[in-house]
CSV table of C-alpha atoms and ligand atoms in Angstrom, one decimal:
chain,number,residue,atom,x,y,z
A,1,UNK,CA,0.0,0.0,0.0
A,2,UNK,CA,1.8,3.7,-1.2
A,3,UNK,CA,-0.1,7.0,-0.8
A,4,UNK,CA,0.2,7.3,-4.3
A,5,UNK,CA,-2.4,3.9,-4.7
A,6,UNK,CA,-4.4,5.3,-1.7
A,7,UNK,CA,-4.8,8.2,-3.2
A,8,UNK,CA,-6.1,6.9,-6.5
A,9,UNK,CA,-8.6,5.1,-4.6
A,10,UNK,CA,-9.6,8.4,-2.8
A,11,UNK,CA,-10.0,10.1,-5.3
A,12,UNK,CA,-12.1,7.3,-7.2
A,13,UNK,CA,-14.6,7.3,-4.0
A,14,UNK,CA,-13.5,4.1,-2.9
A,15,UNK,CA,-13.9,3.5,1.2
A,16,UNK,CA,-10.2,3.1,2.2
A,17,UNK,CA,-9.7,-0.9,3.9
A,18,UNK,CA,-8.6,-1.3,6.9
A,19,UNK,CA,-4.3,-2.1,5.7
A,20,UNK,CA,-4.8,1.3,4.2
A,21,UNK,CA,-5.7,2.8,7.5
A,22,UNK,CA,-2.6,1.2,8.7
A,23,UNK,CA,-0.4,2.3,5.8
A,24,UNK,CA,-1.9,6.0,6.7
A,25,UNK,CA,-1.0,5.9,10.0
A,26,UNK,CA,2.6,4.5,9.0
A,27,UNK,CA,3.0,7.3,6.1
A,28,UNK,CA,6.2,8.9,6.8
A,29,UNK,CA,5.6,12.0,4.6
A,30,UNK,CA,3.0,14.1,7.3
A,31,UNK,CA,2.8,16.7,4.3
A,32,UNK,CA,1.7,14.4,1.5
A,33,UNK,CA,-0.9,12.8,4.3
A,34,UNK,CA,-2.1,16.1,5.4
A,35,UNK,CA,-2.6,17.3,1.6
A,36,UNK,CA,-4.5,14.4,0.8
A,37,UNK,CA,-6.9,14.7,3.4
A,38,UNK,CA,-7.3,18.5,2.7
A,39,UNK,CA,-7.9,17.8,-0.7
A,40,UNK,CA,-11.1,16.0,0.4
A,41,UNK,CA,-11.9,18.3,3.2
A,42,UNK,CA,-12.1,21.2,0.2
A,43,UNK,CA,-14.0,18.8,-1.8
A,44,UNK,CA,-16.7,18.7,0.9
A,45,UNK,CA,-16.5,22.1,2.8
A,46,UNK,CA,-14.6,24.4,0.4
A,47,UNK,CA,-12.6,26.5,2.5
A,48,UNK,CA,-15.2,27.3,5.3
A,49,UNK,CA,-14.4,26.2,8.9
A,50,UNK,CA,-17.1,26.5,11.1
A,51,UNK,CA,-17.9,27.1,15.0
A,52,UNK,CA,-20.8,27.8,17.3
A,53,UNK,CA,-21.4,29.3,20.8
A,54,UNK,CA,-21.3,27.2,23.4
A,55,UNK,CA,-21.5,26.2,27.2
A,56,UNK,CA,-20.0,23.6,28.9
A,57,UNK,CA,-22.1,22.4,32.5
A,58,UNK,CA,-20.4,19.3,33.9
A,59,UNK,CA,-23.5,18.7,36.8
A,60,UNK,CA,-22.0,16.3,38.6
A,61,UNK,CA,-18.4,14.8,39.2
A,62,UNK,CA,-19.2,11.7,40.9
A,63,UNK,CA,-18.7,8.8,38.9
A,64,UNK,CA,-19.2,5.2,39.9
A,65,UNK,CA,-16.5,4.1,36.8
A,66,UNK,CA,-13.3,4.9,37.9
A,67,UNK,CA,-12.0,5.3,34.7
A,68,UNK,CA,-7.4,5.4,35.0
A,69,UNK,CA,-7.5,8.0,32.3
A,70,UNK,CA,-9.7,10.3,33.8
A,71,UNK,CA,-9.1,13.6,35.4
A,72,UNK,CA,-12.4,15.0,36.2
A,73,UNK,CA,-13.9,12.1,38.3
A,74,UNK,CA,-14.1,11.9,41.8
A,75,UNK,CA,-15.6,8.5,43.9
A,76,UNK,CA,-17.2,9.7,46.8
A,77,UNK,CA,-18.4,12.7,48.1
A,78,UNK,CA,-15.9,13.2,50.4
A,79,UNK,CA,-13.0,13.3,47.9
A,80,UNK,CA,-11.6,16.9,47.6
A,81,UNK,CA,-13.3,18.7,44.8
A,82,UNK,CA,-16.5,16.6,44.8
A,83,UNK,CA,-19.3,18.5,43.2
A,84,UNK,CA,-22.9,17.8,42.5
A,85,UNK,CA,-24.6,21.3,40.9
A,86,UNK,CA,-28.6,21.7,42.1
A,87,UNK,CA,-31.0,22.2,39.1
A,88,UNK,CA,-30.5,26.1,39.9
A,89,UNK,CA,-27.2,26.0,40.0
A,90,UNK,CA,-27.0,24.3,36.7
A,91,UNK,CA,-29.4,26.8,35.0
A,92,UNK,CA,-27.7,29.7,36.7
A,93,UNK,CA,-24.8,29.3,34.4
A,94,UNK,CA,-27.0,29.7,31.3
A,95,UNK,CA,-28.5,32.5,33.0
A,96,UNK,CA,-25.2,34.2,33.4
A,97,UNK,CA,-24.4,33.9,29.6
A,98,UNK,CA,-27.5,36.4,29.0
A,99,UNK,CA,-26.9,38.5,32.0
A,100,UNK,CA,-23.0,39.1,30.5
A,101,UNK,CA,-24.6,40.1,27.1
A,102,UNK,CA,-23.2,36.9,25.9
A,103,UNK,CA,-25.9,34.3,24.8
A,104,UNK,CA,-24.9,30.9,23.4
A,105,UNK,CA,-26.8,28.5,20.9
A,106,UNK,CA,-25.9,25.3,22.6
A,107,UNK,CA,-25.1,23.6,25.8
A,108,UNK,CA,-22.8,20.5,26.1
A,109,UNK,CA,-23.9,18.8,29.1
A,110,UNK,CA,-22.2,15.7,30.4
A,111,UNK,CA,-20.9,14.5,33.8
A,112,UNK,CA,-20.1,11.7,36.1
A,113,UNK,CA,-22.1,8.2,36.1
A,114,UNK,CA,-23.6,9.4,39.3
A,115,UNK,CA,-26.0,6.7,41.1
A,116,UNK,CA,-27.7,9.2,43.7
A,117,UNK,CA,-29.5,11.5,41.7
A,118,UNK,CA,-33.0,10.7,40.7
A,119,UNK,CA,-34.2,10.3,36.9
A,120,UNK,CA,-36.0,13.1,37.5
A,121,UNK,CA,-33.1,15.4,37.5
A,122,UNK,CA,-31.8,14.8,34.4
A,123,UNK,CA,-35.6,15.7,32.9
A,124,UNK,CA,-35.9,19.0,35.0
A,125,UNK,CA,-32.2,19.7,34.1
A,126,UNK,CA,-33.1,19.6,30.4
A,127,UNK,CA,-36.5,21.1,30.7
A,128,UNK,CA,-35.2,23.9,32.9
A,129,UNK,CA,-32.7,24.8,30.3
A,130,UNK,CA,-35.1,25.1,27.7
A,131,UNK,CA,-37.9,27.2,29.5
A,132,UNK,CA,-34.9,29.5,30.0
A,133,UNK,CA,-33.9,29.8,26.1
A,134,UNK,CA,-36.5,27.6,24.1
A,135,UNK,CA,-34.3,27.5,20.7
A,136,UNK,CA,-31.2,26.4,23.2
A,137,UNK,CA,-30.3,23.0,21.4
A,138,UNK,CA,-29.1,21.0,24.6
A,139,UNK,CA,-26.4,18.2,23.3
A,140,UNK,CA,-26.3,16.2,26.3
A,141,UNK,CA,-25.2,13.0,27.9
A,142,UNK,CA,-22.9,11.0,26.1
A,143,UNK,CA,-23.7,6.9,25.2
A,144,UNK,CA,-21.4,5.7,28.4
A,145,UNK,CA,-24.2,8.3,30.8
A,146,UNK,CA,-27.5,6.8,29.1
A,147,UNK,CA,-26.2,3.5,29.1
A,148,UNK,CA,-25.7,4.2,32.8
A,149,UNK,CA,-29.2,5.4,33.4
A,150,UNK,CA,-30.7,2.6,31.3
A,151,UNK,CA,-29.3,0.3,34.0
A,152,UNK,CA,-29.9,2.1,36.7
A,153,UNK,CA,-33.3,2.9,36.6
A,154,UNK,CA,-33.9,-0.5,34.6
A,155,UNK,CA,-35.4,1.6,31.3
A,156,UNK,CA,-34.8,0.4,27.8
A,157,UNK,CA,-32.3,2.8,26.3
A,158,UNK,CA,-34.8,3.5,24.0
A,159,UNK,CA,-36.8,4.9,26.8
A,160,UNK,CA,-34.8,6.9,28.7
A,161,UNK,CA,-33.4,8.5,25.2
A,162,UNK,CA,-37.6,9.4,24.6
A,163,UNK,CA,-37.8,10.6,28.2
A,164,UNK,CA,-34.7,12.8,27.6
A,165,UNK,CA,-36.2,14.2,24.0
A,166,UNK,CA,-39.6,15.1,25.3
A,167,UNK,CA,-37.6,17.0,27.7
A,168,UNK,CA,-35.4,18.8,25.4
A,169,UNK,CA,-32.9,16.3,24.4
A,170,UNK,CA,-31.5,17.5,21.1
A,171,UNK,CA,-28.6,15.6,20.1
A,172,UNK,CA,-25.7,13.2,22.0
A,173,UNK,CA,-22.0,14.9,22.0
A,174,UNK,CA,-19.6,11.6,21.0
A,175,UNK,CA,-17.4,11.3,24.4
A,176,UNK,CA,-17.0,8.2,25.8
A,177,UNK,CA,-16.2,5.9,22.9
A,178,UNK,CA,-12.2,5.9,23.9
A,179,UNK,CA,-10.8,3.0,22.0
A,180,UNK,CA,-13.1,0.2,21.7
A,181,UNK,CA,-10.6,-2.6,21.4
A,182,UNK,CA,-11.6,-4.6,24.5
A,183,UNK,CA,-8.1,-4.8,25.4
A,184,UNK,CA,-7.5,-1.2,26.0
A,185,UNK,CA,-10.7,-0.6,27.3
A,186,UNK,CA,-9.5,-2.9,30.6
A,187,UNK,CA,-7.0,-0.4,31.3
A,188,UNK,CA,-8.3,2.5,30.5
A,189,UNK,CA,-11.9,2.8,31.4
A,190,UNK,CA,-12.5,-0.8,32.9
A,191,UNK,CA,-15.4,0.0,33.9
A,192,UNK,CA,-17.2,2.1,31.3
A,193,UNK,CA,-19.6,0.0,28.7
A,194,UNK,CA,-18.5,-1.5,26.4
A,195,UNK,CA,-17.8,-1.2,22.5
A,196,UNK,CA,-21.3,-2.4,21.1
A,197,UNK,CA,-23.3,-0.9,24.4
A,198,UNK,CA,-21.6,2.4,22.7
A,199,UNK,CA,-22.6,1.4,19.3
A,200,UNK,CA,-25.7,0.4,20.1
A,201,UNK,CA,-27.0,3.2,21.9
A,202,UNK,CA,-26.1,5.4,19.4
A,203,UNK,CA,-27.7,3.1,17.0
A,204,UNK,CA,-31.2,3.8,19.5
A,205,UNK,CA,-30.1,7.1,19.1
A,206,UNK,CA,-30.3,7.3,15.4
A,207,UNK,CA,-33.2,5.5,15.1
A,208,UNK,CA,-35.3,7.9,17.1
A,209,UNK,CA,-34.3,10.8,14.5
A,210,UNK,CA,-31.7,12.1,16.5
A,211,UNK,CA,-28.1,13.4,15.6
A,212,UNK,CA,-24.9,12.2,17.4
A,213,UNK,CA,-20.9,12.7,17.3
A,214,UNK,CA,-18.4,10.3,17.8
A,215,UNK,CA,-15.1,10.3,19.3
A,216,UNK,CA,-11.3,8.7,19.9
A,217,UNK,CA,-9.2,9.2,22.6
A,218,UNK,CA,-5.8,8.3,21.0
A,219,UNK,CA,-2.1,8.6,22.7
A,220,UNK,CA,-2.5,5.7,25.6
A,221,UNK,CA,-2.0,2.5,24.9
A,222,UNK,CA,-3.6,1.4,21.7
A,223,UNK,CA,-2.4,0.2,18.3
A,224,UNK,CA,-2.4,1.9,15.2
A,225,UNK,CA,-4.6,-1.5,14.4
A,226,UNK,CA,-6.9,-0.5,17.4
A,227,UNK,CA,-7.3,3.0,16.1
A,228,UNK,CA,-8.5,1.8,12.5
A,229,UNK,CA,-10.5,-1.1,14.1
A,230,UNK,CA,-12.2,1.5,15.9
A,231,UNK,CA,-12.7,4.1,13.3
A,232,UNK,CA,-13.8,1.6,10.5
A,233,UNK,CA,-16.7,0.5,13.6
A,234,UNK,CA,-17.6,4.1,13.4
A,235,UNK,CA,-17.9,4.3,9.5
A,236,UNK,CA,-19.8,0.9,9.6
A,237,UNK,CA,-22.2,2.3,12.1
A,238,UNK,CA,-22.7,5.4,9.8
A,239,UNK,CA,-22.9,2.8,6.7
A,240,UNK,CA,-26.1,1.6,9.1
A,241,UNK,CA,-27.7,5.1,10.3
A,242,UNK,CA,-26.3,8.2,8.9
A,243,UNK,CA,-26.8,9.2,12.2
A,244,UNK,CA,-23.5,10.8,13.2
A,245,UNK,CA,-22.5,14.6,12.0
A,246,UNK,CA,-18.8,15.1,13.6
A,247,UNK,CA,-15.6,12.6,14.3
A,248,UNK,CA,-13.6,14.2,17.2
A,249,UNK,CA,-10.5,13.0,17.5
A,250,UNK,CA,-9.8,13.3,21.4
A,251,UNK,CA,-6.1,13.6,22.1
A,252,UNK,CA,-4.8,12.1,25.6
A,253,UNK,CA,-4.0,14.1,28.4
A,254,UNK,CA,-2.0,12.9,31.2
A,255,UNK,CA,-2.3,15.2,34.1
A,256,UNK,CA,-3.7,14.4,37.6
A,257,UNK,CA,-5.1,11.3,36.2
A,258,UNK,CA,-3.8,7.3,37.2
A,259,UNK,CA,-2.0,7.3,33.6
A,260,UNK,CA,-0.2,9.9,34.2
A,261,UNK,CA,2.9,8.1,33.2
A,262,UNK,CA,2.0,8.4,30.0
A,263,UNK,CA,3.4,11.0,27.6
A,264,UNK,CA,1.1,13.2,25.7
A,265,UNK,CA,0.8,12.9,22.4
A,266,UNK,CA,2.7,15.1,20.1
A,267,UNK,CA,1.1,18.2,17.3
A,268,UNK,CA,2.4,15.3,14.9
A,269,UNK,CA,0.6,12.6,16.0
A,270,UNK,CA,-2.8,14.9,16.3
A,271,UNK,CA,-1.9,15.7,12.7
A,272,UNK,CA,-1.8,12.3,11.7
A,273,UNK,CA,-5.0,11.3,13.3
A,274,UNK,CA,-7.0,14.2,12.3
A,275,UNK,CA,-5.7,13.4,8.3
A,276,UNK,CA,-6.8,9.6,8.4
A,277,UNK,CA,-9.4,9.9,10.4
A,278,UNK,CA,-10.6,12.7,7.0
A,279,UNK,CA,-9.8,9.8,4.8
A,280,UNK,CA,-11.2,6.9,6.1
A,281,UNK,CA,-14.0,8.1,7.7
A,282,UNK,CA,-15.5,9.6,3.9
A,283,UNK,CA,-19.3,8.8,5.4
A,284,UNK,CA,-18.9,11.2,8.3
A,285,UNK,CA,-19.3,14.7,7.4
A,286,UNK,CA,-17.1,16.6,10.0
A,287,UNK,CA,-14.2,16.4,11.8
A,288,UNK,CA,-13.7,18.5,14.6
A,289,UNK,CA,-10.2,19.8,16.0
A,290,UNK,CA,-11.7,20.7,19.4
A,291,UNK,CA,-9.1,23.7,20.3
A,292,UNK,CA,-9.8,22.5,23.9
A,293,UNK,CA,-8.0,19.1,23.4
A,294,UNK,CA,-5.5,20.5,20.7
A,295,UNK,CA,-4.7,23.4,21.7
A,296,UNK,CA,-5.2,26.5,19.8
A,297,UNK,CA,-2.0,26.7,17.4
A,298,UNK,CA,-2.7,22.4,16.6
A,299,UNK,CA,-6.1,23.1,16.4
A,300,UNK,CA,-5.5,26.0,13.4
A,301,UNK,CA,-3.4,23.8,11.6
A,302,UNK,CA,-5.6,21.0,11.4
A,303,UNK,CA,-7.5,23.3,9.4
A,304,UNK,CA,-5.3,22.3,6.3
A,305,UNK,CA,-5.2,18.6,7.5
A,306,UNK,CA,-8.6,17.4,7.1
A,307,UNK,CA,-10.7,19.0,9.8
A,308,UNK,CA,-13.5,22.1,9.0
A,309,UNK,CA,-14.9,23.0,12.6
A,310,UNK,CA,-12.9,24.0,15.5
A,311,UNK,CA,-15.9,23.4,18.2
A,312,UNK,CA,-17.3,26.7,20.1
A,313,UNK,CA,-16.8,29.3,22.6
A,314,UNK,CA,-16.5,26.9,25.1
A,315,UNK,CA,-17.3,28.8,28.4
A,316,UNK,CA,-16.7,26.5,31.9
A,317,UNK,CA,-14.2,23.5,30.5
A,318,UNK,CA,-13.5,21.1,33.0
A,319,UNK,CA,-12.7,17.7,31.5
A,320,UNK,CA,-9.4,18.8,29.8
A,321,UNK,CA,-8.2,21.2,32.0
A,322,UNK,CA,-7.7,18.8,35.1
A,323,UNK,CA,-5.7,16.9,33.0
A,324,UNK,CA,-3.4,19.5,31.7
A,325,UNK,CA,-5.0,21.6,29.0
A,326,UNK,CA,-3.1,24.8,28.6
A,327,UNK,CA,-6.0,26.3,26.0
A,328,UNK,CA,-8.0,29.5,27.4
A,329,UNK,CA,-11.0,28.5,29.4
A,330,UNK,CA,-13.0,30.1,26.2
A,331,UNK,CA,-12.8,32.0,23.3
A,332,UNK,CA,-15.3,35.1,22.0
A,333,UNK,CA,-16.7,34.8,18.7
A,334,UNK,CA,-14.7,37.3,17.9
A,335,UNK,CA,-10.9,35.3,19.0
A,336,UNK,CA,-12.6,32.6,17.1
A,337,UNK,CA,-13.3,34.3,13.8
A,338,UNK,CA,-9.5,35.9,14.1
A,339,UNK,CA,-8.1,32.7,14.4
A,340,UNK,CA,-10.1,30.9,11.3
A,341,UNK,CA,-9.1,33.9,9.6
A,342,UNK,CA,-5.2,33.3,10.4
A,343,UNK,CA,-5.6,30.5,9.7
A,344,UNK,CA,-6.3,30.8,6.1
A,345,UNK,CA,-10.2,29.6,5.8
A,346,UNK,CA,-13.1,31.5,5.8
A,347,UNK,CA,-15.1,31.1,9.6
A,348,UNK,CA,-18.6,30.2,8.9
A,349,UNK,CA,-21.3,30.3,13.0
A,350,UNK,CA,-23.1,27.5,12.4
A,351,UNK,CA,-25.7,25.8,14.7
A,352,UNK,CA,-25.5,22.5,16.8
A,353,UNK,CA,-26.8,20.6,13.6
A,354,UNK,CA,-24.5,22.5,11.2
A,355,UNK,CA,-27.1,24.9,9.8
A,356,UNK,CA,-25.4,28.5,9.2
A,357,UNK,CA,-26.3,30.9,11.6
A,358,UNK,CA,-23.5,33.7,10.3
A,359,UNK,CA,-20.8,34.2,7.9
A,360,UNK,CA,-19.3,37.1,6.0
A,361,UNK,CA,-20.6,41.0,7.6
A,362,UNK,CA,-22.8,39.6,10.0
A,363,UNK,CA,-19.5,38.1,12.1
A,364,UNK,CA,-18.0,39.7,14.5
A,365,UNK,CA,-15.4,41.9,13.4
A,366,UNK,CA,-11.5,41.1,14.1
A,367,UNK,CA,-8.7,40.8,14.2
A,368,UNK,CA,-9.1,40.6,18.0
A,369,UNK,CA,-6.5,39.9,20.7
A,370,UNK,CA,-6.5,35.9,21.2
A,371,UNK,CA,-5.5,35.3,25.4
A,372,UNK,CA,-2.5,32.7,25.4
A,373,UNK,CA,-1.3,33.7,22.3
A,374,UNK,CA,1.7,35.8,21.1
B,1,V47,O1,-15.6,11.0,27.0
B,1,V47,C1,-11.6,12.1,29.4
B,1,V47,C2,-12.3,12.2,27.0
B,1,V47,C3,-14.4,13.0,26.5
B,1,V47,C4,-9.5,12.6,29.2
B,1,V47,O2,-19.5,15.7,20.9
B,1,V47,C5,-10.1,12.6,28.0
B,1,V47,O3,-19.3,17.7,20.2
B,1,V47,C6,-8.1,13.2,27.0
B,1,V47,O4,-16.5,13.8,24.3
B,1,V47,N1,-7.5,13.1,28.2
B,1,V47,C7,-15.3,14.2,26.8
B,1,V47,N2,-9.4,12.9,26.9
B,1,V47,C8,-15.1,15.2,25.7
B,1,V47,C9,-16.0,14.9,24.5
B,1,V47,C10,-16.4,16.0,23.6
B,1,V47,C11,-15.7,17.2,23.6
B,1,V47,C12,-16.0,18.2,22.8
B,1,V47,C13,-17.1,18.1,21.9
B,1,V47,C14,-17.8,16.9,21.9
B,1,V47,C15,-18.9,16.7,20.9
B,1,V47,C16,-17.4,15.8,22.7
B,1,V47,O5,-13.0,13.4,26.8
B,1,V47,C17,-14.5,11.8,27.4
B,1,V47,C18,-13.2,11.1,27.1
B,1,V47,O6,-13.3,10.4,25.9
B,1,V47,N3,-11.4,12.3,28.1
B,1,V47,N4,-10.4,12.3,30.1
B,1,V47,C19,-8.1,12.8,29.3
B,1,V47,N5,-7.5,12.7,30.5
């Protein structure tokens, strides 16, 4: 397998095999991989690179998993830094957004696998939300958190995904997939479900009309097979539903975490997964280099190496900055349309669901400042 053969079968529409995938991931020229990619990403999105305005609210940190390669967890309440947020805590922050003159289209909401709250407070959070901003789209709980509540309160995932919609439910953010090789799963998140629970729900999720992202958290201890295995699941899955908008490549971070041992992975590598992950994954129709997880200089570049969002503004992070994140807690809309701008591609606000919400005059104007940046 040579990039040139890989290429022709790009650029015939061909899905990529798995020994390509390898071959990708083994290509020694970064620059011929990251121009191939690109040369699909224009194909699709031109040379737009869209972002949204967002809000992160993390309710709870208690998680019964346990997971080695998490920061953000904590076991018991006791634990330093344990946190459960009350309903009005949790819609205060959306409330502060409008106060500051600063409103956002979407919140991300995940947490802990938390067995002490009642069902009941994952509807009020939702509903809550929405009689605060009824055109909020609310991305919430990711598969490893309904799966969680489908065995706790013994509901069909089905269920508690219909309870969660007639709520305000409007899509599932893609965190928790990790790697699904069982193998790394044991070491990583041991306790987490597993790779078809993931699938599956998302599957549920799919089949109930709703949209969904998917994720890898690459730089621990998996393969380059493990990563294809798990991306070509992903793109088999999509084959299936259609149901997934955005691939996130999730890049490891090792602070304050039990892998901490583990070195974090390098711009190159993110490079290299953002590019294959463009090229084998040709059924998905974003990839997102979330600035959070890249950082914002990585994040840029990717721009030219197969990704066309960057995320959002991003207000109240918590997942990657325990574990080392040096990005900004957020960026305006302003920083954000500066930096698509530097970056060579034309910023495009979109919506949760990818439907334009501003380009062109109706941005705000830069060149801005951008904290943490020269
Ligand atoms: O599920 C946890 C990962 C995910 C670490 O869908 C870690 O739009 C690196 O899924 N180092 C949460 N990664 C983040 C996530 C996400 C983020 C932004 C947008 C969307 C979306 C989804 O972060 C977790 C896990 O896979 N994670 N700990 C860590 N130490």
């Amino acid at each position: 397998m040579t990039l040139a053969s890989i290429s022709e079968k790009v650029s015939a529409g061909i899905p990529l095999s798995f020994d390509d995938g390898v071959a990708l991931f083994r290509e020694p020229d970064l620059l011929k991989l990251g121009a191939l990619a690109n040369q699909v990403r224009e194909q699709r999105h031109g040379d737009r690179t869209t972002f949204n305005r967002n809000l992160h609210i993390n309710p709870s940190n208690l998680c019964v998993a346990g997971c080695p390669l998490c920061s953000f967890s904590r076991r018991s309440p006791e634990q330093p830094g344990a946190y459960t947020l009350s309903l009005s805590q949790a819609w205060d922050k959306l409330k502060a957004r409008f106060a500051a003159g600063d409103p956002v289209t979407e919140v991300h909401v995940v947490g802990g696998l938390n067995d002490s709250l009642p069902f009941d407070y994952y509807v009020e959070l939702l509903a809550g939300l929405k009689r605060l901003q009824p055109a909020l789209h609310i991305k919430a709980f990711s598969a490893v958190e309904i799966f969680h509540l489908h065995k706790l309160f013994h509901l069909e995932v089905r269920e508690v995904l219909r309870r969660l919609v007639a709520a305000g439910l409007g899509s599932l953010p893609g965190g928790g997939a990790e790697i699904f090789a069982p193998r790394v799963r044991q070491r990583i998140c041991p306790n987490k479900c597993n790779a078809e629970e993931w699938l599956d729900v998302h599957r549920t999720a799919h089949e109930l009309g709703l949209r969904s992202n998917c994720t890898m958290l690459y730089g621990t201890i998996e393969t380059i097979e493990e990563r294809v295995q798990h991306l070509l699941r992903l793109r088999a899955l999509q084959d299936e539903t259609g149901g997934f908008q955005t691939f996130i490549p999730l890049a490891f971070h090792p602070d304050n975490n039990a892998l901490s041992q583990l070195p974090a992975p390098t711009a190159v590598d993110d490079l290299r997964v953002c590019a294959v992950s463009r090229l084998l994954l040709h059924n998905i129709p974003h990839i997102k280099a979330y600035w959070v997880s890249l950082g914002i200089k990585t994040a840029q570049t990717a721009q030219w190496f197969g990704a066309d969002d960057l995320d959002g503004t991003v207000q109240e992070e918590k997942i990657y900055h325990l574990a080392g994140s040096e990005a900004p807690q957020s960026l305006t809309p302003a920083e954000i349309v500066h930096l698509i701008r530097a970056a060579g591609r034309t910023p495009v606000e979109r919506d949760t669901l990818y439907n334009v919400v501003a380009q062109g005059q109706a941005l705000p104007a830069g060149p801005s400042p951008v904290r943490g940046q020269p």
